[in-house]
Amino acid sequence: MDRAGLFAAVPGAVVDDVGLQHVGNPLVEQRRLAAGAALAPRADRVVIAVPGDDRLTWLDSLSSQALARLEPGVSTELLILDPQGHVEHAASVVDDGATTWLIADRADGTALHDWLRKMRFRLRVDPRIADDEYAVVGGTAAALERVSPASPAGLPLVWRDPWPSVSPGGHAYAAVDPHPGAERDWSEAIVTRAEEQRIADAAARGEIALAGLAAVEALRVAAWRPRWTTDVDERALPHELDWLRTAVHLDKGCYRGQETIAKVHNLGHPPRRLVALQLDGSGSVLPAHGAAVRLGDDAVGIVTSAALHHEEGPIALAVVRRTTPVDAALTVDTADGPVAAAQEVVVPPNAGATANVPRITRLSRRAAAQ
């Protein structure tokens, strides 16, 4: 079955190979989604089930997150890093006491699953992509009360996004108060395919309001929430995206990439930093993913996400060089030419170097010779 086209019968639906993009008016859909009056089918997300007695200690040893003692029903997220600390994979995590359930961006799902399968060794774990069995539906906690989440072990499978709260062992770089995502209310329910079909049929009859992926993305960008599909490239460090907040436990045991995580956080600075951009709204063209961010004629970064927000207008997230002045007047390349972009600091240039390392007085060579 064409899962992306399951919602094509909903009035006004615009569906592509990623999923339901909108149902006629993305700005109205944002308001409904934020107010808890709409559900968002997440065909762009995939479920990976990890059953087995060793699942939590195994995932703990592989990932950036402390999972060995994760309680059933508690939501968190993990990153898989390469040996140099760059982000390779990301997943939302919830455990039901029998299986750990990972929700990953679909573009990353197969690669994450295959890597996990390679890392089993002799442990009692058996990860599988559960795409034939389950789908993902997003919305506020109130909106998801209209949904019947799957509960194969008796516990409803609902992941509640911890962003932007600082999780145990995490660290926040963004210094703004309140954080733009402070009022973000976002959860994702794992549902059976039969429940997904019920939601689609009810929406086609006008009994349930839906919002598309364009609305989901606009609310995410406004909350400065990083995502694997858009904000991660081969150079991305968690520090650069303020992802230490929710996805990294700085005090847990060894895992691949931990040395870089600790060094950059304690002694150094991430080479790039995330900024939020308020774009000139006089035009109607948003910058493409990867569009250059410029200081004068010099390219100092790239756009990772862009959206038209129902209150803020055209906005974007971008990663720029750490040394880019925080008060610099930036522009962003678009198909219609450069657009002015006012930056708001997410990760400050002085992020990192948190360790209070005592300075040791050096003896001069002359004094040593005496």
XYZ file of N, CA, C and O in Angstrom, residues 202-343:
568
model
N -11.715 8.874 9.115
C -12.436 9.897 9.874
C -12.116 11.288 9.349
O -12.993 12.163 9.264
N -10.850 11.515 8.972
C -10.472 12.818 8.422
C -11.135 13.057 7.072
O -11.555 14.181 6.754
N -11.247 12.017 6.259
C -11.900 12.153 4.955
C -13.377 12.516 5.112
O -13.942 13.217 4.266
N -13.985 12.065 6.223
C -15.388 12.399 6.488
C -15.543 13.731 7.215
O -16.664 14.162 7.499
N -14.429 14.394 7.544
C -14.475 15.668 8.244
C -14.652 15.547 9.738
O -14.947 16.546 10.415
N -14.437 14.366 10.300
C -14.643 14.147 11.732
C -13.389 14.443 12.557
O -13.488 14.663 13.767
N -12.237 14.433 11.915
C -10.967 14.731 12.585
C -10.223 15.750 11.733
O -10.137 15.591 10.512
N -9.699 16.800 12.366
C -8.902 17.799 11.652
C -7.451 17.341 11.583
O -6.889 16.856 12.583
N -6.848 17.506 10.428
C -5.451 17.132 10.240
C -4.603 18.357 9.924
O -5.104 19.375 9.444
N -3.316 18.239 10.207
C -2.318 19.229 9.809
C -1.207 18.492 9.081
O -0.891 17.346 9.406
N -0.617 19.155 8.106
C 0.419 18.520 7.310
C 1.820 18.738 7.862
O 2.035 19.431 8.857
N 2.772 18.137 7.171
C 4.162 18.213 7.604
C 4.713 19.630 7.533
O 5.619 19.986 8.290
N 4.173 20.464 6.641
C 4.628 21.859 6.576
C 4.334 22.584 7.883
O 5.157 23.372 8.375
N 3.191 22.311 8.482
C 2.842 22.928 9.764
C 3.721 22.394 10.879
O 4.174 23.138 11.755
N 3.972 21.096 10.864
C 4.847 20.481 11.880
C 6.227 21.130 11.847
O 6.805 21.489 12.882
N 6.761 21.296 10.636
C 8.098 21.863 10.496
C 8.151 23.313 10.953
O 9.120 23.740 11.596
N 7.136 24.100 10.627
C 7.149 25.508 11.025
C 7.179 25.644 12.542
O 7.917 26.482 13.091
N 6.399 24.849 13.245
C 6.397 24.905 14.712
C 7.724 24.429 15.275
O 8.207 24.953 16.282
N 8.326 23.433 14.640
C 9.639 22.945 15.097
C 10.711 24.014 14.933
O 11.509 24.266 15.848
N 10.750 24.641 13.773
C 11.769 25.665 13.514
C 11.620 26.820 14.495
O 12.614 27.336 15.034
N 10.389 27.235 14.771
C 10.162 28.333 15.708
C 10.626 27.978 17.117
O 10.972 28.871 17.898
N 10.651 26.686 17.456
C 11.090 26.238 18.782
C 12.583 25.936 18.829
O 13.084 25.478 19.863
N 13.305 26.176 17.720
C 14.748 25.927 17.626
C 15.084 24.462 17.858
O 16.168 24.126 18.327
N 14.190 23.571 17.508
C 14.347 22.156 17.784
C 15.117 21.474 16.640
O 14.661 21.451 15.500
N 16.316 20.908 16.892
C 17.071 20.263 15.819
C 16.442 18.938 15.387
O 15.754 18.278 16.154
N 16.722 18.575 14.136
C 16.194 17.346 13.559
C 17.237 16.733 12.632
O 17.938 17.458 11.915
N 17.302 15.400 12.602
C 18.328 14.716 11.804
C 18.210 15.050 10.326
O 19.199 15.386 9.664
N 17.009 14.951 9.767
C 16.835 15.085 8.321
C 17.335 16.421 7.797
O 17.954 16.484 6.726
N 17.103 17.473 8.533
C 17.389 18.817 8.012
C 18.655 19.439 8.596
O 19.406 20.108 7.885
N 18.902 19.253 9.870
C 19.924 20.030 10.562
C 21.251 19.305 10.747
O 22.202 19.889 11.273
N 21.325 18.051 10.337
C 22.542 17.262 10.512
C 23.226 17.074 9.165
O 22.580 16.678 8.182
N 24.520 17.376 9.126
C 25.350 17.007 7.986
C 26.533 16.209 8.502
O 26.593 15.858 9.687
N 27.488 15.885 7.622
C 28.605 15.010 8.018
C 29.529 15.670 9.030
O 30.334 14.986 9.674
N 29.400 16.975 9.242
C 30.263 17.686 10.199
C 29.571 17.982 11.517
O 30.212 18.475 12.448
N 28.284 17.707 11.631
C 27.498 18.183 12.771
C 27.943 17.563 14.087
O 28.008 16.337 14.231
N 28.215 18.417 15.059
C 28.435 18.020 16.448
C 27.192 18.395 17.251
O 26.567 19.422 16.981
N 26.830 17.600 18.250
C 25.639 17.944 19.042
C 25.702 19.332 19.655
O 24.686 20.024 19.762
N 26.899 19.773 20.053
C 27.071 21.081 20.674
C 26.605 22.204 19.760
O 26.036 23.201 20.214
N 26.865 22.044 18.452
C 26.554 23.105 17.496
C 25.056 23.378 17.409
O 24.647 24.482 17.059
N 24.231 22.364 17.714
C 22.783 22.466 17.569
C 22.071 22.607 18.906
O 20.843 22.548 18.952
N 22.816 22.791 19.986
C 22.258 22.840 21.344
C 21.564 21.527 21.696
O 20.635 21.498 22.504
N 22.044 20.436 21.117
C 21.429 19.127 21.306
C 21.892 18.425 22.576
O 21.406 17.347 22.907
N 22.840 19.041 23.303
C 23.203 18.479 24.605
C 22.037 18.580 25.579
O 22.009 17.880 26.591
N 21.089 19.446 25.296
C 19.921 19.623 26.163
C 19.204 18.303 26.437
O 18.884 17.974 27.580
N 18.909 17.585 25.382
C 17.971 16.463 25.481
C 18.534 15.137 24.999
O 17.957 14.097 25.301
N 19.640 15.145 24.254
C 20.095 13.918 23.592
C 21.427 13.388 24.095
O 21.853 12.315 23.662
N 22.089 14.108 24.992
C 23.412 13.694 25.461
C 23.441 13.729 26.980
O 23.020 14.715 27.594
N 23.937 12.637 27.573
C 24.171 12.591 29.015
C 25.673 12.719 29.236
O 26.442 11.830 28.882
N 26.082 13.841 29.811
C 27.509 14.152 29.919
C 28.230 13.344 30.992
O 29.462 13.346 31.032
N 27.494 12.659 31.859
C 28.129 11.951 32.967
C 28.037 10.439 32.851
O 28.378 9.729 33.796
N 27.580 9.913 31.722
C 27.420 8.467 31.584
C 28.739 7.820 31.167
O 29.726 8.496 30.885
N 28.721 6.488 31.096
C 29.925 5.732 30.748
C 30.325 5.880 29.294
O 29.743 6.661 28.537
N 31.312 5.095 28.899
C 31.936 5.246 27.597
C 30.987 4.878 26.452
O 30.178 3.960 26.561
N 31.105 5.602 25.355
C 30.407 5.297 24.112
C 31.194 5.951 22.986
O 32.027 6.843 23.217
N 30.947 5.515 21.771
C 31.694 6.034 20.634
C 31.425 7.528 20.484
O 30.285 7.971 20.478
N 32.506 8.310 20.374
C 32.394 9.753 20.218
C 32.420 10.526 21.517
O 32.439 11.760 21.501
N 32.434 9.821 22.658
C 32.357 10.517 23.950
C 33.542 11.443 24.178
O 33.385 12.525 24.763
N 34.724 11.048 23.731
C 35.902 11.877 23.980
C 35.742 13.263 23.356
O 36.041 14.283 23.994
N 35.239 13.304 22.135
C 35.015 14.601 21.486
C 33.942 15.398 22.203
O 34.081 16.614 22.407
N 32.851 14.722 22.589
C 31.782 15.409 23.324
C 32.356 16.094 24.555
O 32.090 17.274 24.829
N 33.158 15.368 25.333
C 33.715 15.914 26.569
C 34.727 17.022 26.296
O 34.716 18.068 26.969
N 35.595 16.820 25.321
C 36.632 17.819 25.040
C 36.042 19.142 24.580
O 36.436 20.213 25.050
N 35.096 19.063 23.637
C 34.513 20.303 23.132
C 33.727 21.014 24.227
O 33.812 22.247 24.366
N 32.981 20.245 25.027
C 32.168 20.870 26.063
C 33.022 21.440 27.191
O 32.739 22.537 27.688
N 34.050 20.726 27.589
C 34.838 21.136 28.762
C 35.999 22.067 28.432
O 36.316 22.965 29.224
N 36.633 21.869 27.272
C 37.876 22.574 27.004
C 37.859 23.441 25.752
O 38.675 24.356 25.626
N 36.955 23.151 24.814
C 36.994 23.859 23.542
C 35.700 24.574 23.216
O 34.888 24.886 24.104
N 35.496 24.835 21.936
C 34.274 25.466 21.445
C 33.862 24.748 20.166
O 34.717 24.387 19.350
N 32.573 24.543 19.938
C 32.162 23.959 18.662
C 32.524 24.892 17.516
O 32.396 26.108 17.639
N 32.996 24.340 16.389
C 33.455 25.201 15.286
C 32.335 25.968 14.598
O 32.586 26.990 13.959
N 31.105 25.485 14.718
C 29.955 26.186 14.146
C 28.913 26.373 15.238
O 28.992 25.767 16.300
N 27.926 27.195 14.960
C 26.883 27.430 15.954
C 25.548 27.653 15.267
O 25.472 28.223 14.172
N 24.494 27.187 15.908
C 23.150 27.348 15.372
C 22.638 28.756 15.632
O 22.809 29.295 16.728
N 22.007 29.334 14.621
C 21.344 30.625 14.771
C 19.920 30.498 14.239
O 19.630 29.674 13.359
N 19.033 31.294 14.800
C 17.678 31.440 14.261
C 17.649 32.710 13.435
O 18.200 33.739 13.846
N 17.031 32.651 12.274
C 17.001 33.792 11.367
C 15.578 34.280 11.158
O 14.675 33.487 10.879
N 15.396 35.574 11.312
C 14.154 36.231 10.933
C 14.392 36.812 9.542
O 15.191 37.722 9.369
N 13.677 36.267 8.554
C 13.933 36.638 7.171
C 13.049 37.803 6.745
O 11.917 37.951 7.222
N 13.573 38.597 5.839
C 12.790 39.692 5.263
C 11.542 39.106 4.613
O 11.624 38.259 3.712
N 10.381 39.560 5.064
C 9.133 38.976 4.600
C 8.548 39.633 3.369
O 7.410 39.323 2.995
N 9.283 40.533 2.722
C 8.716 41.239 1.573
C 8.570 40.326 0.363
O 7.758 40.579 -0.526
N 9.378 39.243 0.319
C 9.263 38.291 -0.779
C 8.494 37.066 -0.337
O 8.083 36.942 0.806
N 8.266 36.160 -1.251
C 7.488 34.961 -0.933
C 8.289 33.684 -1.059
O 7.750 32.599 -0.869
N 9.575 33.784 -1.383
C 10.396 32.602 -1.609
C 11.248 32.319 -0.378
O 12.000 33.189 0.079
N 11.129 31.107 0.165
C 11.967 30.692 1.287
C 13.285 30.147 0.763
O 13.338 29.569 -0.328
N 14.366 30.289 1.521
C 15.647 29.713 1.086
C 15.584 28.197 1.081
O 14.890 27.572 1.893
N 16.306 27.601 0.160
C 16.367 26.147 0.075
C 17.281 25.590 1.150
O 18.133 26.301 1.711
N 17.099 24.320 1.442
C 18.024 23.643 2.361
C 19.435 23.723 1.789
O 19.670 23.423 0.624
N 20.380 24.174 2.604
C 21.756 24.318 2.157
C 22.081 25.656 1.545
O 23.238 25.885 1.133
N 21.110 26.571 1.467
C 21.378 27.902 0.903
C 22.436 28.625 1.713
O 22.501 28.503 2.942
N 23.253 29.390 1.045
C 24.354 30.085 1.710
C 23.841 31.222 2.582
O 22.936 31.964 2.206
N 24.441 31.331 3.763
C 24.247 32.485 4.639
C 25.496 33.343 4.493
O 26.617 32.831 4.648
N 25.324 34.621 4.227
C 26.470 35.462 3.891
C 26.602 36.649 4.836
O 25.616 37.231 5.283
N 27.845 37.004 5.077
C 28.223 38.256 5.723
C 28.956 39.061 4.659
O 30.107 38.756 4.326
N 28.268 40.044 4.087
C 28.806 40.683 2.895
C 28.795 39.673 1.754
O 27.779 39.027 1.495
N 29.938 39.512 1.099
C 30.050 38.518 0.014
C 30.559 37.178 0.514
O 30.598 36.204 -0.248
N 30.932 37.100 1.781
C 31.555 35.905 2.337
C 30.493 34.941 2.845
O 29.646 35.303 3.677
N 30.515 33.696 2.366
C 29.609 32.670 2.873
C 30.108 32.202 4.235
O 31.232 31.695 4.360
N 29.273 32.381 5.268
C 29.679 32.032 6.633
C 28.873 30.869 7.197
O 29.101 30.453 8.336
N 27.939 30.326 6.418
C 27.142 29.216 6.919
C 26.110 28.784 5.905
O 26.104 29.236 4.754
N 25.221 27.877 6.347
C 24.170 27.365 5.468
C 22.844 27.303 6.222
O 22.808 27.116 7.445
N 21.773 27.450 5.483
C 20.433 27.260 6.030
C 20.165 25.771 6.156
O 20.427 25.000 5.225
N 19.668 25.346 7.312
C 19.321 23.942 7.508
C 17.815 23.714 7.438
O 17.364 22.667 6.990
N 17.025 24.664 7.889
C 15.561 24.551 7.876
C 14.977 25.933 7.631
O 15.508 26.927 8.120
N 13.866 25.989 6.906
C 13.173 27.258 6.684
C 11.678 26.996 6.625
O 11.235 25.932 6.182
N 10.889 27.972 7.088
C 9.436 27.794 7.134
C 8.755 29.151 7.195
O 9.365 30.160 7.589
N 7.482 29.157 6.825
C 6.640 30.341 6.991
C 5.769 30.103 8.210
O 4.891 29.234 8.206
N 6.029 30.864 9.284
C 5.340 30.664 10.554
C 4.102 31.545 10.635
O 4.085 32.671 10.120
N 3.075 31.052 11.304
C 1.804 31.771 11.323
C 1.861 33.065 12.124
O 1.019 33.945 11.941
N 2.842 33.227 12.990
C 2.998 34.467 13.752
C 4.278 35.208 13.395
O 4.282 36.440 13.297
N 5.358 34.506 13.198
C 6.664 35.130 12.997
C 7.003 35.414 11.547
O 7.988 36.089 11.260
N 6.213 34.877 10.626
C 6.526 35.061 9.221
C 7.618 34.106 8.769
O 7.786 33.021 9.317
N 8.419 34.497 7.754
C 9.471 33.612 7.256
C 10.627 33.514 8.255
O 11.193 34.528 8.663
N 10.956 32.288 8.642
C 12.007 32.044 9.630
C 12.885 30.898 9.138
O 12.504 30.143 8.242
N 14.051 30.777 9.749
C 14.964 29.702 9.354
C 15.894 29.371 10.509
O 16.079 30.171 11.438
N 16.465 28.200 10.442
C 17.598 27.819 11.278
C 18.803 27.680 10.358
O 18.677 27.245 9.209
N 19.972 28.047 10.865
C 21.192 27.951 10.071
C 22.367 27.659 10.989
O 22.336 27.994 12.186
N 23.380 27.035 10.445
C 24.637 26.882 11.169
C 25.658 27.794 10.507
O 25.790 27.810 9.280
N 26.348 28.578 11.342
C 27.336 29.540 10.843
C 28.650 29.318 11.580
O 28.708 28.637 12.612
N 29.699 29.899 11.047
C 30.998 29.835 11.732
C 30.886 30.408 13.138
O 30.178 31.403 13.363
N 31.591 29.806 14.050
C 31.538 30.284 15.437
C 31.950 31.746 15.531
O 31.419 32.506 16.362
N 32.880 32.163 14.693
C 33.432 33.521 14.782
C 32.550 34.577 14.113
O 32.894 35.761 14.135
N 31.435 34.173 13.507
C 30.541 35.157 12.902
C 30.010 36.102 13.984
O 29.452 35.640 14.985
N 30.182 37.399 13.843
C 29.726 38.332 14.888
C 28.234 38.172 15.163
O 27.428 38.022 14.240
N 27.865 38.204 16.438
C 26.467 37.974 16.812
C 25.557 39.115 16.385
O 24.336 38.939 16.293
N 26.137 40.283 16.111
C 25.327 41.429 15.690
C 25.470 41.709 14.199
O 25.058 42.768 13.714
N 26.031 40.754 13.451
C 26.276 40.978 12.031
C 24.970 40.982 11.255
O 24.047 40.220 11.538
N 24.881 41.851 10.253
C 23.749 41.872 9.329
C 24.013 40.822 8.250
O 24.945 40.956 7.458
N 23.209 39.781 8.231
C 23.417 38.657 7.325
C 22.418 38.707 6.174
O 21.371 39.355 6.252
N 22.744 37.988 5.116
C 21.801 37.753 4.027
C 21.797 36.265 3.720
O 22.741 35.537 4.051
N 20.710 35.820 3.095
C 20.553 34.424 2.721
C 20.242 34.358 1.239
O 19.419 35.133 0.729
N 20.889 33.439 0.543
C 20.633 33.264 -0.888
C 19.270 32.599 -1.101
O 18.932 31.625 -0.423
N 18.479 33.125 -2.042
C 17.238 32.489 -2.459
C 17.180 32.503 -3.979
O 18.003 33.144 -4.647
N 16.182 31.824 -4.527
C 16.010 31.802 -5.977
C 15.729 33.186 -6.543
O 15.982 33.444 -7.724
N 15.225 34.098 -5.694
C 14.920 35.466 -6.131
C 16.014 36.454 -5.747
O 15.816 37.668 -5.844
N 17.156 35.937 -5.298
C 18.242 36.815 -4.899
C 18.412 36.847 -3.392
O 17.690 36.166 -2.649
N 19.374 37.632 -2.884
C 19.649 37.663 -1.446
C 18.505 38.278 -0.650
O 17.845 39.215 -1.097
N 18.276 37.707 0.532
C 17.242 38.181 1.450
C 17.901 38.534 2.772
O 18.737 37.779 3.286
N 17.548 39.689 3.343
C 18.095 40.095 4.629
C 17.649 39.125 5.722
O 16.501 38.661 5.731
N 18.572 38.832 6.638
C 18.293 37.861 7.704
C 18.858 38.382 9.021
O 20.067 38.536 9.164
N 17.958 38.667 9.967
C 18.384 39.099 11.300
C 18.607 37.862 12.146
O 17.720 37.026 12.286
N 19.802 37.734 12.720
C 20.121 36.518 13.470
C 19.773 36.659 14.947
O 19.902 37.719 15.555
